[in-house]
Coordinates of C-alpha atoms and ligand atoms in Angstrom, one line a residue:
M83 CA -17.1 -9.2 5.6
S84 CA -20.0 -7.1 4.3
E85 CA -19.5 -3.4 4.3
A86 CA -22.3 -2.8 6.9
L87 CA -20.8 -5.4 9.3
D88 CA -17.3 -4.0 8.7
S89 CA -18.5 -0.6 10.1
Y90 CA -19.3 -2.0 13.5
Y91 CA -17.4 -5.3 13.9
L92 CA -13.6 -5.8 13.9
H93 CA -13.2 -2.5 12.1
D94 CA -9.7 -1.5 10.9
S95 CA -9.8 2.3 10.5
Y96 CA -6.3 2.4 8.9
R97 CA -7.2 -0.1 6.2
A98 CA -10.5 1.6 5.6
W99 CA -8.6 4.9 5.1
C100 CA -6.2 3.2 2.7
K101 CA -9.2 2.1 0.6
T102 CA -10.3 5.7 0.2
Q103 CA -6.9 6.9 -1.1
G104 CA -7.1 5.6 -4.6
V105 CA -3.6 4.1 -4.7
P106 CA -2.4 0.5 -5.0
F107 CA -2.5 -1.5 -1.8
V108 CA 0.1 -4.2 -2.2
E109 CA 0.3 -7.1 0.3
D110 CA 3.3 -9.4 0.3
F111 CA 6.1 -10.8 2.4
G112 CA 8.7 -8.8 0.5
I113 CA 8.1 -5.9 -1.9
D114 CA 10.4 -4.4 -4.5
M115 CA 9.5 -0.7 -4.0
L116 CA 11.4 0.4 -7.1
A117 CA 9.4 -2.0 -9.3
M118 CA 5.9 -1.6 -7.7
D119 CA 3.0 0.3 -9.4
V120 CA 2.1 3.7 -8.1
A121 CA -0.8 6.0 -8.9
P122 CA -1.7 9.6 -8.2
W123 CA -2.2 10.2 -4.5
D124 CA -4.1 13.4 -4.1
R125 CA -3.5 13.9 -0.4
Y126 CA 0.3 14.0 -0.9
G127 CA 0.4 15.6 -4.3
M128 CA 2.7 12.7 -5.5
K129 CA 2.1 9.3 -6.9
G130 CA 2.2 6.5 -4.4
A131 CA 1.2 3.1 -3.1
V132 CA 0.6 1.4 0.3
C133 CA 2.8 -1.5 1.2
E134 CA 1.2 -4.0 3.5
L135 CA 3.9 -6.3 4.8
V136 CA 2.8 -9.8 5.8
G137 CA 3.8 -10.2 9.4
G138 CA 4.0 -6.4 10.1
D139 CA 2.9 -5.0 13.5
D140 CA 0.0 -2.8 14.6
F141 CA 1.9 0.5 14.6
I142 CA 4.0 0.9 11.5
S143 CA 2.7 1.6 8.0
T144 CA 4.8 1.8 4.8
F145 CA 4.2 4.1 1.8
C146 CA 6.0 4.3 -1.5
F147 CA 6.0 7.8 -3.0
E148 CA 7.1 8.9 -6.5
L149 CA 7.9 12.5 -7.3
A150 CA 7.6 13.1 -11.1
A151 CA 10.6 14.6 -12.9
G152 CA 10.6 18.3 -12.1
G153 CA 7.6 17.8 -9.8
K154 CA 6.8 18.7 -6.2
S155 CA 4.6 17.3 -3.4
A156 CA 1.8 19.1 -1.7
V157 CA 2.7 21.2 1.3
L158 CA 2.4 18.5 4.0
Q159 CA 2.1 18.5 7.7
H160 CA 1.1 15.6 10.0
V161 CA 1.3 14.4 13.6
Y162 CA 2.5 11.0 12.6
E163 CA 6.2 10.4 12.5
E164 CA 7.8 9.4 9.2
V165 CA 11.3 8.2 8.2
I166 CA 12.1 8.7 4.5
F167 CA 14.6 6.5 2.8
V168 CA 15.4 7.8 -0.7
L169 CA 15.3 4.8 -3.1
S170 CA 16.2 6.7 -6.3
G171 CA 16.4 10.2 -7.8
H172 CA 17.5 13.5 -6.6
G173 CA 15.6 16.4 -5.0
S174 CA 15.2 18.6 -2.0
T175 CA 12.8 19.1 1.0
S176 CA 11.9 22.4 2.6
V177 CA 10.8 22.5 6.2
E178 CA 9.3 25.4 8.1
L179 CA 9.9 25.5 11.9
P180 CA 7.4 26.8 14.3
D181 CA 9.4 30.1 14.7
G182 CA 9.2 30.7 10.9
T183 CA 12.8 29.6 10.2
K184 CA 13.1 27.6 6.9
H185 CA 15.5 24.9 6.1
T186 CA 16.1 23.2 2.8
F187 CA 18.2 20.1 2.3
E188 CA 19.1 18.2 -0.9
W189 CA 18.9 14.5 -1.1
G190 CA 19.8 11.7 -3.4
P191 CA 19.8 7.9 -3.5
N192 CA 20.3 6.4 0.0
S193 CA 19.6 9.6 1.8
L194 CA 17.7 9.1 5.1
F195 CA 15.7 11.8 6.9
Q196 CA 12.8 12.6 9.1
V197 CA 11.0 16.0 9.0
P198 CA 10.5 17.0 12.7
L199 CA 7.1 16.3 14.0
N200 CA 4.2 18.2 12.6
M201 CA 6.4 20.8 10.8
P202 CA 5.1 21.8 7.3
Y203 CA 7.3 20.6 4.5
Q204 CA 7.4 20.1 0.8
H205 CA 9.4 17.7 -1.4
F206 CA 10.8 18.9 -4.8
N207 CA 12.3 16.7 -7.5
G208 CA 15.5 18.5 -8.6
S209 CA 15.8 16.6 -11.8
G210 CA 13.9 17.4 -15.0
Q211 CA 14.7 13.9 -16.3
E212 CA 14.2 11.3 -13.7
P213 CA 11.4 10.5 -11.2
A214 CA 12.4 10.1 -7.5
R215 CA 11.1 7.2 -5.3
L216 CA 10.9 7.6 -1.6
A217 CA 10.2 4.9 1.0
S218 CA 8.2 6.1 3.9
T219 CA 8.1 4.1 7.1
N220 CA 5.6 5.9 9.5
N221 CA 3.2 5.4 12.4
A222 CA 0.2 6.7 10.5
R223 CA -1.4 3.2 11.0
F224 CA -1.4 3.6 14.8
L225 CA -2.6 7.2 14.8
I226 CA -5.4 6.6 12.3
N227 CA -6.6 3.6 14.2
L228 CA -6.4 5.5 17.5
F229 CA -8.0 8.9 16.5
R230 CA -9.9 8.2 13.3
N231 CA -9.7 11.9 12.5
E232 CA -7.9 13.3 9.5
T233 CA -8.1 16.9 10.7
F234 CA -6.3 16.0 13.9
I235 CA -3.6 14.1 12.0
F236 CA -3.1 16.3 8.9
D237 CA -4.3 19.7 9.9
N238 CA -3.2 20.1 13.5
P239 CA -1.7 23.5 14.6
V240 CA 0.1 22.2 17.7
P241 CA 3.8 23.1 17.4
F242 CA 6.6 20.7 18.5
A243 CA 9.5 23.2 18.5
D244 CA 11.6 21.0 20.7
R245 CA 11.8 18.4 17.9
A246 CA 13.7 20.6 15.4
G247 CA 17.2 19.9 16.7
A248 CA 20.3 22.0 15.7
A249 CA 20.2 23.9 12.5
G250 CA 23.1 21.7 11.2
Y251 CA 20.9 18.6 11.6
F252 CA 19.1 19.7 8.4
T253 CA 22.3 19.8 6.3
G254 CA 24.0 16.6 7.3
D255 CA 25.7 17.5 10.5
G256 CA 25.1 15.3 13.5
E257 CA 26.4 14.1 16.8
L258 CA 27.7 10.7 17.7
K259 CA 26.4 9.4 21.0
P260 CA 28.8 6.6 21.9
I261 CA 27.1 3.9 24.0
K262 CA 28.3 0.4 23.3
P263 CA 28.7 -1.8 20.2
G264 CA 25.3 -2.2 18.4
R265 CA 23.8 0.8 20.2
H266 CA 26.0 3.8 19.2
Q267 CA 23.7 6.6 18.0
W268 CA 24.1 9.2 15.3
E269 CA 21.8 12.1 16.1
T270 CA 20.6 14.3 13.2
N271 CA 17.5 15.0 11.0
F272 CA 19.2 14.1 7.7
V273 CA 21.9 11.7 6.6
P274 CA 23.0 12.5 3.0
D275 CA 24.0 8.9 2.1
I276 CA 23.8 5.9 4.5
S277 CA 25.5 3.7 1.9
N278 CA 28.9 5.2 2.7
F279 CA 28.5 6.5 6.3
E280 CA 31.1 5.1 8.7
L281 CA 29.6 2.4 10.8
K282 CA 30.9 1.0 14.1
A283 CA 32.1 -2.5 14.9
W284 CA 29.6 -4.9 16.3
D285 CA 31.5 -8.2 16.6
A286 CA 28.9 -10.0 18.7
R287 CA 26.4 -9.8 15.8
G288 CA 28.5 -11.9 13.4
A289 CA 31.6 -12.0 11.3
G290 CA 32.9 -8.5 10.6
S291 CA 29.5 -7.0 11.4
T292 CA 29.2 -3.2 11.7
N293 CA 26.3 -1.0 12.7
L294 CA 25.0 2.4 13.7
R295 CA 21.7 3.6 15.1
W296 CA 20.1 6.7 13.6
I297 CA 18.2 9.1 15.9
L298 CA 16.2 11.3 13.5
A299 CA 14.4 14.5 14.6
D300 CA 14.4 13.2 18.2
G301 CA 11.6 10.8 17.1
T302 CA 10.3 7.5 18.3
I303 CA 10.8 5.6 15.1
G304 CA 14.1 3.7 15.5
C305 CA 16.4 3.0 12.7
H306 CA 19.8 1.4 12.2
T307 CA 22.1 0.4 9.4
S308 CA 24.2 -2.7 9.4
E309 CA 26.8 -4.1 7.0
M310 CA 28.0 -7.6 6.2
P311 CA 31.5 -7.9 4.6
V312 CA 31.9 -10.0 1.4
G313 CA 31.5 -13.7 2.0
T314 CA 29.8 -13.4 5.4
Y315 CA 26.4 -13.5 7.1
K316 CA 24.9 -12.3 10.3
K317 CA 23.8 -14.5 13.2
G318 CA 20.1 -15.4 13.2
H319 CA 17.8 -13.9 15.7
R320 CA 14.1 -13.3 16.5
H321 CA 12.1 -10.5 18.1
T322 CA 8.8 -8.6 18.1
A323 CA 7.2 -7.8 14.7
G324 CA 7.3 -4.5 12.9
T325 CA 10.8 -3.9 11.7
N326 CA 11.0 -2.8 8.0
V327 CA 14.3 -4.0 6.5
F328 CA 15.5 -2.3 3.3
C329 CA 18.5 -3.4 1.2
V330 CA 20.7 -0.3 0.8
S331 CA 23.6 -1.8 -1.2
G332 CA 24.9 -5.1 -2.3
Q333 CA 22.7 -8.2 -2.7
G334 CA 21.8 -11.3 -0.9
Y335 CA 18.9 -13.1 0.7
S336 CA 17.3 -13.6 4.1
L337 CA 15.8 -16.8 5.5
F338 CA 12.9 -16.9 7.9
W339 CA 11.6 -19.8 10.0
Y340 CA 9.9 -20.7 13.2
E341 CA 11.4 -23.1 15.6
G342 CA 10.8 -26.6 14.4
D343 CA 10.0 -25.7 10.8
E344 CA 11.4 -28.0 8.1
D345 CA 11.7 -25.3 5.5
F346 CA 12.7 -21.7 5.3
T347 CA 10.8 -18.8 3.8
R348 CA 13.3 -16.9 1.6
V349 CA 13.4 -13.3 0.3
D350 CA 16.1 -12.4 -2.2
W351 CA 17.1 -8.8 -2.0
H352 CA 18.8 -6.0 -3.8
H353 CA 18.4 -2.2 -3.6
G354 CA 14.7 -1.4 -3.5
V355 CA 13.5 -4.6 -1.8
M356 CA 12.1 -4.4 1.7
Y357 CA 10.4 -7.0 4.0
T358 CA 9.5 -7.3 7.7
P359 CA 10.4 -10.3 9.9
P360 CA 7.2 -11.5 11.5
E361 CA 6.7 -11.8 15.3
N362 CA 9.2 -14.2 16.9
M363 CA 10.2 -15.7 13.5
F364 CA 13.9 -16.5 13.3
H365 CA 15.6 -14.5 10.5
Q366 CA 19.1 -14.3 9.1
H367 CA 20.7 -12.1 6.5
F368 CA 23.3 -13.4 4.0
N369 CA 25.6 -11.4 1.8
T370 CA 26.2 -13.1 -1.6
A371 CA 27.6 -10.0 -3.4
T372 CA 31.1 -9.2 -4.5
Q373 CA 30.9 -6.1 -2.3
P374 CA 29.8 -5.5 1.3
S375 CA 26.0 -5.5 1.7
R376 CA 24.2 -3.0 3.8
Y377 CA 20.6 -2.8 5.1
L378 CA 18.5 -0.3 6.8
A379 CA 16.0 -1.4 9.5
V380 CA 13.2 0.9 10.6
Q381 CA 10.6 0.3 13.4
F382 CA 8.3 1.8 16.0
G383 CA 10.4 2.5 19.1
S384 CA 14.1 3.4 19.2
T385 CA 17.1 2.8 21.4
R386 CA 16.4 6.3 22.8
Y387 CA 12.6 5.9 23.2
P388 CA 11.9 2.1 23.2
L389 CA 8.2 2.6 23.9
F390 CA 7.8 -1.0 24.8
E391 CA 9.4 -2.8 27.8
V392 CA 10.2 -5.7 25.6
K393 CA 12.2 -3.5 23.2
R394 CA 14.0 -1.8 26.2
Q395 CA 15.1 -5.3 27.2
I396 CA 16.1 -6.4 23.7
W397 CA 18.3 -3.4 23.2
D398 CA 19.7 -3.5 26.6
K399 CA 20.9 -7.1 26.4
G400 CA 18.8 -9.5 24.3
V401 CA 19.7 -8.3 20.8
D402 CA 23.2 -9.8 21.0
T403 CA 22.8 -12.3 23.8
S404 CA 22.5 -16.0 23.0
L405 CA 19.2 -17.8 23.3
K406 CA 21.0 -20.1 25.6
D407 CA 21.5 -17.2 28.0
G408 CA 18.0 -15.8 27.7
G409 CA 18.6 -13.5 24.7
N410 CA 17.3 -13.4 21.2
Q411 CA 20.4 -14.4 19.2
L412 CA 21.0 -17.8 17.6
E413 CA 24.7 -18.5 17.7
Y414 CA 26.4 -19.9 14.6
E415 CA 27.0 -23.2 16.2
D416 CA 23.3 -23.5 17.1
Q417 CA 21.7 -22.7 13.7
P418 CA 20.1 -25.3 11.5
E419 CA 22.7 -27.3 9.7
E420 CA 21.2 -26.6 6.3
I421 CA 21.8 -22.9 6.6
H422 CA 25.5 -22.9 5.9
K423 CA 25.1 -25.4 3.0
I424 CA 22.6 -23.0 1.4
F425 CA 25.0 -20.1 1.9
L426 CA 27.9 -22.0 0.3
R427 CA 25.7 -23.0 -2.7
E428 CA 24.7 -19.4 -3.2
L429 CA 28.3 -18.2 -3.0
D430 CA 29.4 -20.8 -5.5
K431 CA 26.7 -19.6 -7.9
N432 CA 28.0 -16.0 -7.6
Q433 CA 31.7 -17.1 -7.6
V434 CA 32.3 -15.5 -4.2
E435 CA 34.7 -17.1 -1.6
S436 CA 33.3 -17.7 1.9
E437 CA 35.0 -15.8 4.6
M438 CA 33.4 -18.0 7.3
G439 CA 36.0 -20.8 7.2
E440 CA 37.4 -20.0 10.6
I441 CA 34.0 -20.4 12.2
F442 CA 32.7 -23.5 10.2
D443 CA 34.5 -26.6 9.1
E444 CA 33.6 -26.0 5.5
D445 CA 35.4 -29.1 4.1
A446 CA 33.2 -31.3 6.3
I447 CA 30.1 -29.3 5.4
R448 CA 30.8 -29.5 1.7
A449 CA 31.4 -33.3 1.9
K450 CA 27.7 -33.6 3.1
M451 CA 26.3 -31.3 0.4
Ligands
FE2_154 FE1 16.0 -8.7 13.2

């Protein structure tokens, strides 16, 4: 589209803003955020890049930031919400509350946090040797498209004191809100390491599956972490678009397909890789590592504040209710036959034993491979 036409026809204010930022704008189905190029991003005082996930929704945007060794970000403040997952490096973040109280917390690989809404903050890289990479999942896309006003978004004096939470929420304390499997919440502002945090059983989701929902800074961006034991995979499912999935630990792959497709789209993942399952596309995650594999999912709307009626329904029942019963989950016995064959081949390559033999007749499946 010509520039003139773009200004008054089908305009995307968020993409137009991205173009003015002077950093890479990378569009792909899956992106390795540890390997991608970054460039100085003046607004943030760090290097960075914009990740544009194919199949993403209209609310979530994803940025990769890099803090140089010994470096610091600009002092930042914004009325968009942002969940930071630390991909690599060590550092700290200082936050100033509306009453003038300051909190500083130290993070490292696999830390997860959200600075409470619109509170001024600054990131510091605590290492003189090593850069730090941060993955930001945020709702800047939605706010930029809605307001088209950087002053409103980045220089807004309105305090949100009720978002601060308990003082301990900045240092790794939190509160477990037990609900039911797959919905238990851990409320905090900062989790030092989601790779070793104790998750809760969620048997309905697949063999040995565990999970926990993170409620960060009482925000509306929902996140959860799930784990698959060695030699297992989760059940397939489908839902609305806009969930960023990050590999935390382990390795494996995910398959994506629409009902009736003959082939799968595949993303292989390891720490640093992220992708987003498109609207209503079946997806399924497979662990091929010799250790459990964990992932982090981040999206607009949470089990506390779903924001959408469809998400309220998914988290109430659909997320682990079979398609046959009106839910979103594809039971093992209903999945395409090829899926378990692919899994066994991948395990063979990695010399990992399947732990799914009680669910599938693997001798019979292998005879057909
Ligand atoms: Fe999903």
